[in-house]
Short mmCIF file of C-alpha atoms in Angstrom, two decimals:
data_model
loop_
_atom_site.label_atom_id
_atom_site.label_comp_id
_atom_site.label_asym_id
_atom_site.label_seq_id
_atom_site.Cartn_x
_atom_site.Cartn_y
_atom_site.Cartn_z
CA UNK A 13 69.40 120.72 95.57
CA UNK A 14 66.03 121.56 97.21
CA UNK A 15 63.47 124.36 95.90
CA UNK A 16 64.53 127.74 97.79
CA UNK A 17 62.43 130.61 98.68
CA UNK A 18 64.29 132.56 96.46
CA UNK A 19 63.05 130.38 93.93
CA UNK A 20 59.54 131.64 94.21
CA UNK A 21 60.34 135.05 94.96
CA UNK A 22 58.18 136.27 91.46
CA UNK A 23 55.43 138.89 92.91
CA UNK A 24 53.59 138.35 89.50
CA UNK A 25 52.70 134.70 89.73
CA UNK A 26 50.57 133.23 92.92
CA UNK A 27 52.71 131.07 95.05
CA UNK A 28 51.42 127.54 93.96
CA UNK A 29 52.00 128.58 90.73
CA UNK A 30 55.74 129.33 91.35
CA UNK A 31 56.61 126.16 93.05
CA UNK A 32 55.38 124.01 90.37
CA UNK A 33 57.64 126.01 87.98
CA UNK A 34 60.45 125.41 90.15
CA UNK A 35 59.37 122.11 90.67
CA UNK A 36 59.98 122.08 86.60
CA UNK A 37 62.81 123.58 86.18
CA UNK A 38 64.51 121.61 89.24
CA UNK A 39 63.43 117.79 87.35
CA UNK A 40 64.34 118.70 84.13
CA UNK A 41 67.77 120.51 85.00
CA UNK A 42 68.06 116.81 87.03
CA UNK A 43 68.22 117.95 90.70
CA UNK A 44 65.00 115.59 91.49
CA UNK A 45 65.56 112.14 89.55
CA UNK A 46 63.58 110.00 88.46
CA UNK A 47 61.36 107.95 91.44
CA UNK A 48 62.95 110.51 93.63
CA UNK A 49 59.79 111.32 96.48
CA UNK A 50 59.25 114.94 97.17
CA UNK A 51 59.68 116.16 100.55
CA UNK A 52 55.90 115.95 102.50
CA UNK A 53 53.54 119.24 101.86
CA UNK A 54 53.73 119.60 105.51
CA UNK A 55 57.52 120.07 105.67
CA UNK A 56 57.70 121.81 102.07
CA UNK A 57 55.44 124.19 103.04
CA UNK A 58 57.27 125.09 106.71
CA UNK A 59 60.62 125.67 104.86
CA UNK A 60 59.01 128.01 101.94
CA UNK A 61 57.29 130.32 104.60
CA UNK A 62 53.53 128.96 102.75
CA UNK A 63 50.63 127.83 103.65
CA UNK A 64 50.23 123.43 103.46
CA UNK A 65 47.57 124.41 100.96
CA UNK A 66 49.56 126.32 98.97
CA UNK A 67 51.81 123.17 98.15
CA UNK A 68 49.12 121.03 97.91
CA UNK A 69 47.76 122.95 95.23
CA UNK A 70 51.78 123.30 93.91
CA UNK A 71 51.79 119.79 93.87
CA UNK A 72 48.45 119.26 91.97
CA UNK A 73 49.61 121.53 89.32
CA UNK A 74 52.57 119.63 88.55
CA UNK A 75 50.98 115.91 88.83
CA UNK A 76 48.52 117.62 85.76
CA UNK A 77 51.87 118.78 83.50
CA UNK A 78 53.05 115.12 83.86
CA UNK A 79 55.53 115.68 86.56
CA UNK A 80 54.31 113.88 89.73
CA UNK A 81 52.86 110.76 90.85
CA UNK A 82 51.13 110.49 94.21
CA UNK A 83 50.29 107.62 95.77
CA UNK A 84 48.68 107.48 99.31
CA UNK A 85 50.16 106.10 102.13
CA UNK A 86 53.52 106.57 100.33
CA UNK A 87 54.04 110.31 99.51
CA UNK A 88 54.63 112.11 95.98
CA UNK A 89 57.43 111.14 93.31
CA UNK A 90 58.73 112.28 90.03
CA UNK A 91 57.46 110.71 87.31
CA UNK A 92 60.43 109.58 84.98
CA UNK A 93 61.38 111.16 81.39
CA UNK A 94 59.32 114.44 82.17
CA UNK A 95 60.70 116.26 79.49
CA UNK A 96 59.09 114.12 76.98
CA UNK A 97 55.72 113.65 75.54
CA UNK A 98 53.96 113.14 78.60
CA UNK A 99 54.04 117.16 79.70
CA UNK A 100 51.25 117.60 77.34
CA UNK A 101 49.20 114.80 78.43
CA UNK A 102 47.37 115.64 81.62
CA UNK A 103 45.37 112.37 82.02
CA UNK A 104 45.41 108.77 81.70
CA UNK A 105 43.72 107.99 78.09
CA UNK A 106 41.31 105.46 79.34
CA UNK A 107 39.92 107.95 82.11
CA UNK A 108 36.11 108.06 81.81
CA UNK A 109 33.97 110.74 81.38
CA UNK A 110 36.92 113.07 80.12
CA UNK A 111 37.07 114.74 76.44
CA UNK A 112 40.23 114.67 74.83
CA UNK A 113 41.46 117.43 72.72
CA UNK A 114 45.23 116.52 73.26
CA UNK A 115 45.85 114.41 70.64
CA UNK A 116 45.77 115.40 67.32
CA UNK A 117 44.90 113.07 65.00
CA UNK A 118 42.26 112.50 61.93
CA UNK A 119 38.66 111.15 63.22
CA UNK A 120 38.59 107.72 62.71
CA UNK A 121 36.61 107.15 59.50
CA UNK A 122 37.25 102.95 58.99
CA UNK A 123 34.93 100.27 59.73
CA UNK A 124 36.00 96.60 61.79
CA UNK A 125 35.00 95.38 58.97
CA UNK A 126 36.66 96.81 55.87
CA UNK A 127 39.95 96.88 58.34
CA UNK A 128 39.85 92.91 58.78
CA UNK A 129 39.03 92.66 55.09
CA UNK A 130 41.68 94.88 53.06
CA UNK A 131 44.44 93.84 56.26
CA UNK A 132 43.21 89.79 54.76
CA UNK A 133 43.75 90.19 50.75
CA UNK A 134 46.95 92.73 51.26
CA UNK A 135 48.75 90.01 53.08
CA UNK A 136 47.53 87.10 50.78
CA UNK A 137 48.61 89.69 47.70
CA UNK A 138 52.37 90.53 49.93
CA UNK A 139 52.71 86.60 50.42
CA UNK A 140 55.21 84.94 52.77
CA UNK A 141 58.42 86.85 52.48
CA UNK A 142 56.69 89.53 54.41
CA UNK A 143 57.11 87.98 57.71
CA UNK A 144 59.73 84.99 56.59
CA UNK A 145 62.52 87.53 56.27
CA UNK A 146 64.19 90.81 57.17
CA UNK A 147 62.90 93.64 54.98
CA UNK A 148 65.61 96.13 53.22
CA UNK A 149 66.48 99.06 55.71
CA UNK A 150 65.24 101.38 53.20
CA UNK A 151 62.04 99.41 52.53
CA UNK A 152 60.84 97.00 49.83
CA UNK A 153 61.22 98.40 46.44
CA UNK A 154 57.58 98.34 45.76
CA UNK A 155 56.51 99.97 48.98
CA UNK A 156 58.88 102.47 47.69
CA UNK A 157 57.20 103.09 44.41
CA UNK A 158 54.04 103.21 45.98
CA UNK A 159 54.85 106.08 47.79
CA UNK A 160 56.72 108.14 45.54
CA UNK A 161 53.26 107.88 43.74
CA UNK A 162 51.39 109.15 46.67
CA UNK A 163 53.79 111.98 47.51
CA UNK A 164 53.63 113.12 43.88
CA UNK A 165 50.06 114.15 44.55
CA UNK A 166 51.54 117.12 46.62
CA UNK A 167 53.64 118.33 43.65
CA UNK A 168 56.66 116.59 45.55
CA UNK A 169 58.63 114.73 42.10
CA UNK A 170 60.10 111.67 43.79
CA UNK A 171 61.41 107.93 42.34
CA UNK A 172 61.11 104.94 44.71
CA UNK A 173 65.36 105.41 44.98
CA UNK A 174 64.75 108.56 46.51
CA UNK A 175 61.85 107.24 49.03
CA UNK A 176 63.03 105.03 52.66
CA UNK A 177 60.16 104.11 54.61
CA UNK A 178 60.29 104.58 58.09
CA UNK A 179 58.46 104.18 61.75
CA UNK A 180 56.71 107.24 61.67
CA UNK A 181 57.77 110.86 61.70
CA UNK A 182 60.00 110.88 64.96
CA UNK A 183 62.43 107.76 63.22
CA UNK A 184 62.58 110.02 60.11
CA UNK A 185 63.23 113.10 61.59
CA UNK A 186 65.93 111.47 63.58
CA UNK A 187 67.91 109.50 61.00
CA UNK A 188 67.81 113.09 58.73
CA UNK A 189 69.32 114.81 61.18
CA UNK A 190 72.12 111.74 62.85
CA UNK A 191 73.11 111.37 58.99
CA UNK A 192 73.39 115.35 58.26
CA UNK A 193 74.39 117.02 61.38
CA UNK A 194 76.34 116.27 64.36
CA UNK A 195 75.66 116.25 68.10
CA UNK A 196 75.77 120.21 69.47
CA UNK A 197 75.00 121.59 65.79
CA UNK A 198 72.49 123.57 65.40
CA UNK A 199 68.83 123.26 64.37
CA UNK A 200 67.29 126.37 63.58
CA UNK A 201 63.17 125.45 63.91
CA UNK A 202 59.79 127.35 64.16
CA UNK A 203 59.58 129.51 67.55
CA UNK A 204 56.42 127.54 68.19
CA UNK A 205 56.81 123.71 66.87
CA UNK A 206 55.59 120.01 67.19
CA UNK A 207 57.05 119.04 70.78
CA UNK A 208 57.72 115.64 70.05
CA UNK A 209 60.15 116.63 67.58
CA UNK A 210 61.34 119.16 69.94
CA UNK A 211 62.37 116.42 72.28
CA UNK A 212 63.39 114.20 70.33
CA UNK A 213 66.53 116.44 68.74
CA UNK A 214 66.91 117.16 72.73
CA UNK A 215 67.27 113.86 73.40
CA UNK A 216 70.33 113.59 70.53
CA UNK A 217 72.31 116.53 72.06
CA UNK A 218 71.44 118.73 69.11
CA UNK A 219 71.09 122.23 70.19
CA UNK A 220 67.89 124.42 68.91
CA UNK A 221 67.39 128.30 68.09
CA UNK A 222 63.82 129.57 67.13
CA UNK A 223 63.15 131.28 64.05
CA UNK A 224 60.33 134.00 64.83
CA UNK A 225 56.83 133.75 62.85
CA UNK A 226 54.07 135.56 61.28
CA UNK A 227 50.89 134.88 59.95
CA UNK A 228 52.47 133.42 57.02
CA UNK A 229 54.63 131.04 58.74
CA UNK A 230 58.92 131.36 59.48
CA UNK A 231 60.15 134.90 58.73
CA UNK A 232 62.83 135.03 56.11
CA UNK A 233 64.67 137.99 57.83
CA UNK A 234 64.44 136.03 61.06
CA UNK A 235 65.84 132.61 59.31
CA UNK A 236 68.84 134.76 57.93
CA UNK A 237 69.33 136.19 61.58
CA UNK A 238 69.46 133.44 63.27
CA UNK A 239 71.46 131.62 60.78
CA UNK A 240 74.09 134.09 61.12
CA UNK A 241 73.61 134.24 64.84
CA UNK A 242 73.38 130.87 66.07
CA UNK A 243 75.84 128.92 63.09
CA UNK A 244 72.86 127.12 62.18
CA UNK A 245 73.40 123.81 60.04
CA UNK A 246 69.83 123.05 59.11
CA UNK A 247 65.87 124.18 59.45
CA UNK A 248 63.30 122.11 60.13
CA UNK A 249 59.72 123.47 59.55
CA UNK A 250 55.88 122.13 59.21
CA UNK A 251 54.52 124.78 56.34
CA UNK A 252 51.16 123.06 55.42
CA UNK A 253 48.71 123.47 58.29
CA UNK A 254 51.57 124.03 60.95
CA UNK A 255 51.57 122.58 64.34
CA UNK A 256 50.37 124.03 66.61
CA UNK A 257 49.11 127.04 64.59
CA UNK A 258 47.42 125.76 61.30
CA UNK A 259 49.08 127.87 59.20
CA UNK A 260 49.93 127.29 55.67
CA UNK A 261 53.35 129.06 54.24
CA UNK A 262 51.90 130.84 50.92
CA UNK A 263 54.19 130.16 47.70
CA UNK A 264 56.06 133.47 47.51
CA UNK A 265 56.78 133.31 51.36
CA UNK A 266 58.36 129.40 50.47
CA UNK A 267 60.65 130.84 47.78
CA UNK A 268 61.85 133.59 50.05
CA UNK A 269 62.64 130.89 52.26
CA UNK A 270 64.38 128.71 49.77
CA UNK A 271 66.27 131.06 49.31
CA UNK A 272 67.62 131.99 52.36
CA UNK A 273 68.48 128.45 52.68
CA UNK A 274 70.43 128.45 50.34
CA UNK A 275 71.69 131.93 50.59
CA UNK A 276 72.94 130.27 54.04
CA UNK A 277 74.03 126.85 53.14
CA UNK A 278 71.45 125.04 55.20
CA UNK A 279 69.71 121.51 55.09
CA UNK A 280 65.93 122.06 55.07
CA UNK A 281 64.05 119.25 56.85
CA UNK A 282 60.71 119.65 55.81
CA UNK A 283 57.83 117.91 58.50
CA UNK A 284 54.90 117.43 55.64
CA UNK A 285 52.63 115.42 57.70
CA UNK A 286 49.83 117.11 57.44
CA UNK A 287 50.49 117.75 53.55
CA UNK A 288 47.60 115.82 52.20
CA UNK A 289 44.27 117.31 54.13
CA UNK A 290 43.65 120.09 51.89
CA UNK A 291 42.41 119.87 48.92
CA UNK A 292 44.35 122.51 47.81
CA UNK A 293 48.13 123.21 48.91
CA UNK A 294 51.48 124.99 47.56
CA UNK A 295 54.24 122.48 46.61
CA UNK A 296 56.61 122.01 49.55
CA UNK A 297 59.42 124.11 49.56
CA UNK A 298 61.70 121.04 49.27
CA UNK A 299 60.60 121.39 45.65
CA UNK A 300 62.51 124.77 45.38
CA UNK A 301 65.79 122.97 46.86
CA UNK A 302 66.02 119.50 44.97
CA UNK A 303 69.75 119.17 46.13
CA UNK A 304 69.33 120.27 50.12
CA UNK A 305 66.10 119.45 51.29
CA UNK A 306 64.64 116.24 53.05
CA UNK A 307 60.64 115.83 53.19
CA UNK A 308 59.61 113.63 56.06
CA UNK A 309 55.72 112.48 56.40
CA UNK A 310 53.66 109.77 57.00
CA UNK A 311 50.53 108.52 56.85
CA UNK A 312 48.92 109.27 60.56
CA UNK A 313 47.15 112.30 60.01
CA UNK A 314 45.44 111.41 56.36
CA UNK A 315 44.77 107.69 56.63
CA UNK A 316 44.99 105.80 59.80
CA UNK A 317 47.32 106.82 62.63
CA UNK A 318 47.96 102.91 63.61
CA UNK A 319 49.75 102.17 60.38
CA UNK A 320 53.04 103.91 62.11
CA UNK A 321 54.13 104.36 58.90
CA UNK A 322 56.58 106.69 57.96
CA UNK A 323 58.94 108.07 54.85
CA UNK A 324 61.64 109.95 53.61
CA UNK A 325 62.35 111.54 50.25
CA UNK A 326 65.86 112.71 49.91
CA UNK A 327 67.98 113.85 47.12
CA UNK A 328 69.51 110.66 46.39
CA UNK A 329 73.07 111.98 46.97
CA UNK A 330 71.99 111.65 50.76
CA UNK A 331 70.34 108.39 50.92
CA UNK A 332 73.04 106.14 51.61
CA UNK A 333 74.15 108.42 54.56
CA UNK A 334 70.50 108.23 55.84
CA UNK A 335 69.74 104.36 55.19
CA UNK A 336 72.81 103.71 57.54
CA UNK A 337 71.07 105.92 60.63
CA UNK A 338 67.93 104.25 59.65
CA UNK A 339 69.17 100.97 60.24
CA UNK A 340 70.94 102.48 63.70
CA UNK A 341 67.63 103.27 64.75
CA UNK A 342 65.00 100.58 63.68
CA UNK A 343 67.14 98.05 61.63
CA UNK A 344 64.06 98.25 59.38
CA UNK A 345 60.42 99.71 59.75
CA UNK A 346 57.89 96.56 59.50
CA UNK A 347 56.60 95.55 55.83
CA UNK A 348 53.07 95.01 56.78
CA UNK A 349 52.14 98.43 57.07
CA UNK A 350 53.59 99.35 53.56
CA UNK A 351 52.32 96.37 52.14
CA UNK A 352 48.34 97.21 53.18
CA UNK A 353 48.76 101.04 51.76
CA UNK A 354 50.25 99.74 48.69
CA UNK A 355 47.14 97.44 48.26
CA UNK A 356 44.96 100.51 49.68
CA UNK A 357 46.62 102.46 46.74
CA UNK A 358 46.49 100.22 43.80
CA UNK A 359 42.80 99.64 44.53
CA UNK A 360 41.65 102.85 45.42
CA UNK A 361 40.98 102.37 48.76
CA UNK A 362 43.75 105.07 50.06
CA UNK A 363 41.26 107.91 48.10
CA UNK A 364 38.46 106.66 49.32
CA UNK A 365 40.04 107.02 53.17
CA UNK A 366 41.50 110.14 52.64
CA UNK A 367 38.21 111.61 51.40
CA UNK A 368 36.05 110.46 54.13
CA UNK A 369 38.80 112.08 56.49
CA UNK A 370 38.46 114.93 54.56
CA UNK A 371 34.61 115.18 54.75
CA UNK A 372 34.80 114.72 58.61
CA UNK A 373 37.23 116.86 58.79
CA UNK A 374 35.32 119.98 57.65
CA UNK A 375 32.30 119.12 59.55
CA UNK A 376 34.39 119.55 62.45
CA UNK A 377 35.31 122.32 61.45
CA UNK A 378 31.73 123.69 60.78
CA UNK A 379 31.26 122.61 64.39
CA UNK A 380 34.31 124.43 66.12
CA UNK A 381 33.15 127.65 63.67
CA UNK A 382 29.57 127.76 65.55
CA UNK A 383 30.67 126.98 68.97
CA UNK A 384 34.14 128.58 68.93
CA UNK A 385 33.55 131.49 66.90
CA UNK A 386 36.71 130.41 64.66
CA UNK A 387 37.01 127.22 62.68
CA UNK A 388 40.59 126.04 61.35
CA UNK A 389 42.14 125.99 57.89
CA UNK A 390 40.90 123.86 55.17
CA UNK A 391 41.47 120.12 55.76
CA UNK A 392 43.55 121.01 59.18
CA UNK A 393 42.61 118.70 62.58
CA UNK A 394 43.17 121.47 65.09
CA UNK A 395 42.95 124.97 65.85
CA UNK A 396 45.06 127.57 67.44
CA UNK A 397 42.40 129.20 69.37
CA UNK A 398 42.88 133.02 70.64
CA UNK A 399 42.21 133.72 74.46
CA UNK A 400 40.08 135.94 76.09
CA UNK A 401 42.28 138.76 78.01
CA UNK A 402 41.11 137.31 81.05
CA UNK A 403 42.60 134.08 80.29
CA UNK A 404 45.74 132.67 80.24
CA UNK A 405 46.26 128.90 78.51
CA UNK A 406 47.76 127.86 81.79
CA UNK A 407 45.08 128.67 83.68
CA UNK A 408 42.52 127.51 81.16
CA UNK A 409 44.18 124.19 81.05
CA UNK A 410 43.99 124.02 85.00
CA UNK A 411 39.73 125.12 85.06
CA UNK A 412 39.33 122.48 81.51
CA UNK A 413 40.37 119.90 83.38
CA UNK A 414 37.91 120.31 86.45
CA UNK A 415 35.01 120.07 83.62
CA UNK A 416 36.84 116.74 81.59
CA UNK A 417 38.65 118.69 78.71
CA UNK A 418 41.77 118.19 78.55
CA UNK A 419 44.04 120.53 76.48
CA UNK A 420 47.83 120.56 75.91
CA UNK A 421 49.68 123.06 77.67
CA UNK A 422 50.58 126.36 75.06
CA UNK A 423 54.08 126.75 76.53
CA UNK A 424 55.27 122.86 75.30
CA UNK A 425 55.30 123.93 72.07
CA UNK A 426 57.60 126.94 72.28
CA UNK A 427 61.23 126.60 71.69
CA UNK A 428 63.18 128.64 74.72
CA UNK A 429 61.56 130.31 77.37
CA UNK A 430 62.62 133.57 76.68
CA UNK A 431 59.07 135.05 75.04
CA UNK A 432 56.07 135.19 77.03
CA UNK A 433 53.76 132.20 76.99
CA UNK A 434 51.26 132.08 73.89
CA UNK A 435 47.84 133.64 74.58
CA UNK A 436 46.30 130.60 72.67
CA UNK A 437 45.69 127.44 72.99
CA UNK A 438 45.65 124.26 70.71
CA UNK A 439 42.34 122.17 69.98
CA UNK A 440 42.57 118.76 68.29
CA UNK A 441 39.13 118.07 67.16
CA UNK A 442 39.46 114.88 65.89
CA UNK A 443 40.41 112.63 69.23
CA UNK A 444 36.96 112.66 70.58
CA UNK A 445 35.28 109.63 68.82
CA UNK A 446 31.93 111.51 68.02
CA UNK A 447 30.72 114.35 66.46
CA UNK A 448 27.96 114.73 69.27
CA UNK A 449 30.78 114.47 71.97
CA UNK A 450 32.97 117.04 70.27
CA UNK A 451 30.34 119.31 69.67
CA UNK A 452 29.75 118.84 73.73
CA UNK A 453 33.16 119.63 74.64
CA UNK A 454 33.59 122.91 72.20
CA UNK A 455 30.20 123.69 73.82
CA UNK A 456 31.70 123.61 77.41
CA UNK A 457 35.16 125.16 76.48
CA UNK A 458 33.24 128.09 75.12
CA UNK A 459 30.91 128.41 78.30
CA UNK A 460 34.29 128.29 80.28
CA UNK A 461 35.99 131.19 78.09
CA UNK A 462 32.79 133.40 78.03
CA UNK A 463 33.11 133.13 81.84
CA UNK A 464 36.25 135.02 83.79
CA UNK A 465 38.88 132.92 85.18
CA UNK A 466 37.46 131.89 89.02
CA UNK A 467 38.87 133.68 91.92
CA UNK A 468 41.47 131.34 93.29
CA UNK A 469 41.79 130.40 97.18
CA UNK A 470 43.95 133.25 98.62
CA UNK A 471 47.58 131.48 99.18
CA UNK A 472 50.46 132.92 100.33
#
């Protein structure tokens, strides 16, 4: 099937605009595959009644949501797996000259030096059997420990039987939910959420209903609702500095919602990666449901993203069940990782790290507050930053990118497309390596938003 004129009959959007979106919708519902090439702008742009620079433009638009690929001399083709993370990466990540606030992760706060150094005596301390044999599918036992120590910092009461280590969120995530829940059950999750995880329960055929927010994070009422409405089976939800919006679920709202969960017999999958940043927190709501609640994290966002590692507490009544998807997924996460933040633990070093992160951290945040006019939540990386009227994040996204700032796209973190697309957008301010640079960037980004949007070249 080929894009229509009817399918960019909308009066309210200009015409480039629309054929990207039906470009969109017409990849991901499969009707372009993978490699496919698009028809030339030329002949596109005779069969929608437009102008060849209307298309062009169209075409632009959906090469910078991770679409397209054009190469010249050979025409333009569809990228493959659009529906994944690439939609909110809109460049390559060794472009020059370009600031990224896509990515959200901690700054980097560790030296060459100290890496090669603590990496060196963990593995002399871990000794041979690290690499001379298959690890356990749920992890070594004393990787385990060390981590039910760490996640006890968070008020989370855990024993190293309760604790599998994993690669990363996304593997824990999807083990919870292929050991709980079958394919076409449904997830109820935040109406805005982390789009990797998004995708990722896509990907295993489980369907997903939004739960509508406030300022305080998921809506009890709205959990009940769409419990009731949808046959929901379980609810997964970031409450400590929430992706994309920063937000941290106050105790008394995390009750409520404990008890709807249970009020509704549902499994609560609980995303804490973010959980150690601030220096203050409430306990995770998994805390209020000892027998139905899993707490994924990992230690990306408070130590060192490149460690990949990953873990699981779950009542222990649902390991077994999870250790078997585990080992359908990875066979068994890598030891080496564990190994170095159980050495970084016993000798303080993991404090140390998380401190400095914390530290940079909030002078980031001082940095966004004087350029940006709003700085983030206590110990969060990124900030859900309110629009001018003028502006709308797709359009902002589109201008960023002529200046070198690239921004994710507001719309890949909604679930459904049935509300209008946020009026905010999300900025990670700890991908740009330097303090100087970021301060650069906000700099720009709020010279761009004090501006209104630039008249676009009349299309038809």
């Amino acid at each position: 099937m080929s894009i229509q004129r009817s399918d960019i009959a909308d009066g309210g959007r200009p015409a480039y605009r629309a054929i990207a979106d039906a470009l969109e919708r017409a990849i991901g519902v499969g009707d372009f595959g993978p490699g496919e090439r698009l028809p030339p702008v030329r002949d596109l742009a005779k069969k929608l009644g437009v102008t060849v620079g209307t298309v062009n433009r169209a075409y632009v638009l959906a090469q910078s949501r991770g679409l397209l690929t054009g190469e010249v001399g050979r025409g333009t083709f569809v990228l493959a797996r659009p529906d994944r993370q690439s939609r909110i990466r809109i460049a390559a990540q060794d472009a020059a000259n370009v600031s990224d606030l896509v990515v959200n992760q901690p700054p980097c706060v560790l030296s060459d030096e100290e890496v090669s150094a603590s990496a060196a005596q963990a593995l002399a301390a871990g000794g041979a059997d690290l690499l001379g044999r298959y690890p356990p599918t749920a992890g070594l036992e004393r990787h385990r420990a060390a981590l039910a120590c760490w996640v006890s910092r968070i008020g989370m009461p855990a024993t190293a039987d309760q604790v599998l280590i994993t690669a990363g969120v996304h593997s824990a995530i999807a083990a919870t939910c292929l050991a709980a829940l079958r394919p076409g059950d449904t997830i109820l999750v935040d109406q805005l959420t982390y789009p990797g995880a998004r995708d990722l329960l896509g990907s295993l055929k489980f369907r997903l209903e939004p739960v509508a927010t406030d300022g305080d994070g998921a809506m009890p009422d709205s959990l009940a609702a769409a419990a009731r409405a949808h046959g929901g089976r379980a609810f997964l939800t970031c409450p400590t500095l929430h992706n994309p919006t920063a937000v941290t679920m106050p105790d008394d709202r995390r009750r409520q919602i404990a008890q709807v969960i249970e009020q509704n017999d549902l499994l609560l999958i609980e995303d804490d990666i973010y959980g150690h940043l601030p220096a203050a927190r409430p306990v995770p709501i998994s805390v209020h449901l000892p027998e139905r609640a899993v707490l994924v994290s990992g230690l990306s966002k408070c130590l060192a993203p490149g460690l990949r590692l990953g873990y699981i507490v779950a009542p222990l009544d649902r390991v077994g069940s999870i250790t078997t998807a585990l080992h359908d997924l990875l066979v068994a996460a890598s030891p080496l990782p564990a190994e170095l933040f159980r050495y970084w633990l016993d000798t303080g070093q993991a404090d140390e790290v998380l401190g400095r992160i914390r530290a940079a951290i909030a002078r980031r945040r001082e940095i966004a507050g004087d350029l940006l006019g709003m700085a983030p939540p206590d110990g969060s990386p990124h900030l859900w930053l309110p629009l001018p009227p003028a502006w709308g994040a797709g359009r902002l996204v589109e201008e960023a990118v002529r200046q070198g700032i690239y921004l994710p796209r507001s719309d890949v973190f909604q679930v459904g497309r049935t509300a209008p697309s946020p009026k905010a957008i999300r900025v990670a301010l700890g991908s740009v390596p330097g303090e100087a640079e970021l301060a650069l960037a906000l700099g720009q980004l709020r010279a761009l938003l004090d501006q209104p949007p630039p008249r676009a070249a009349p299309v038809i």
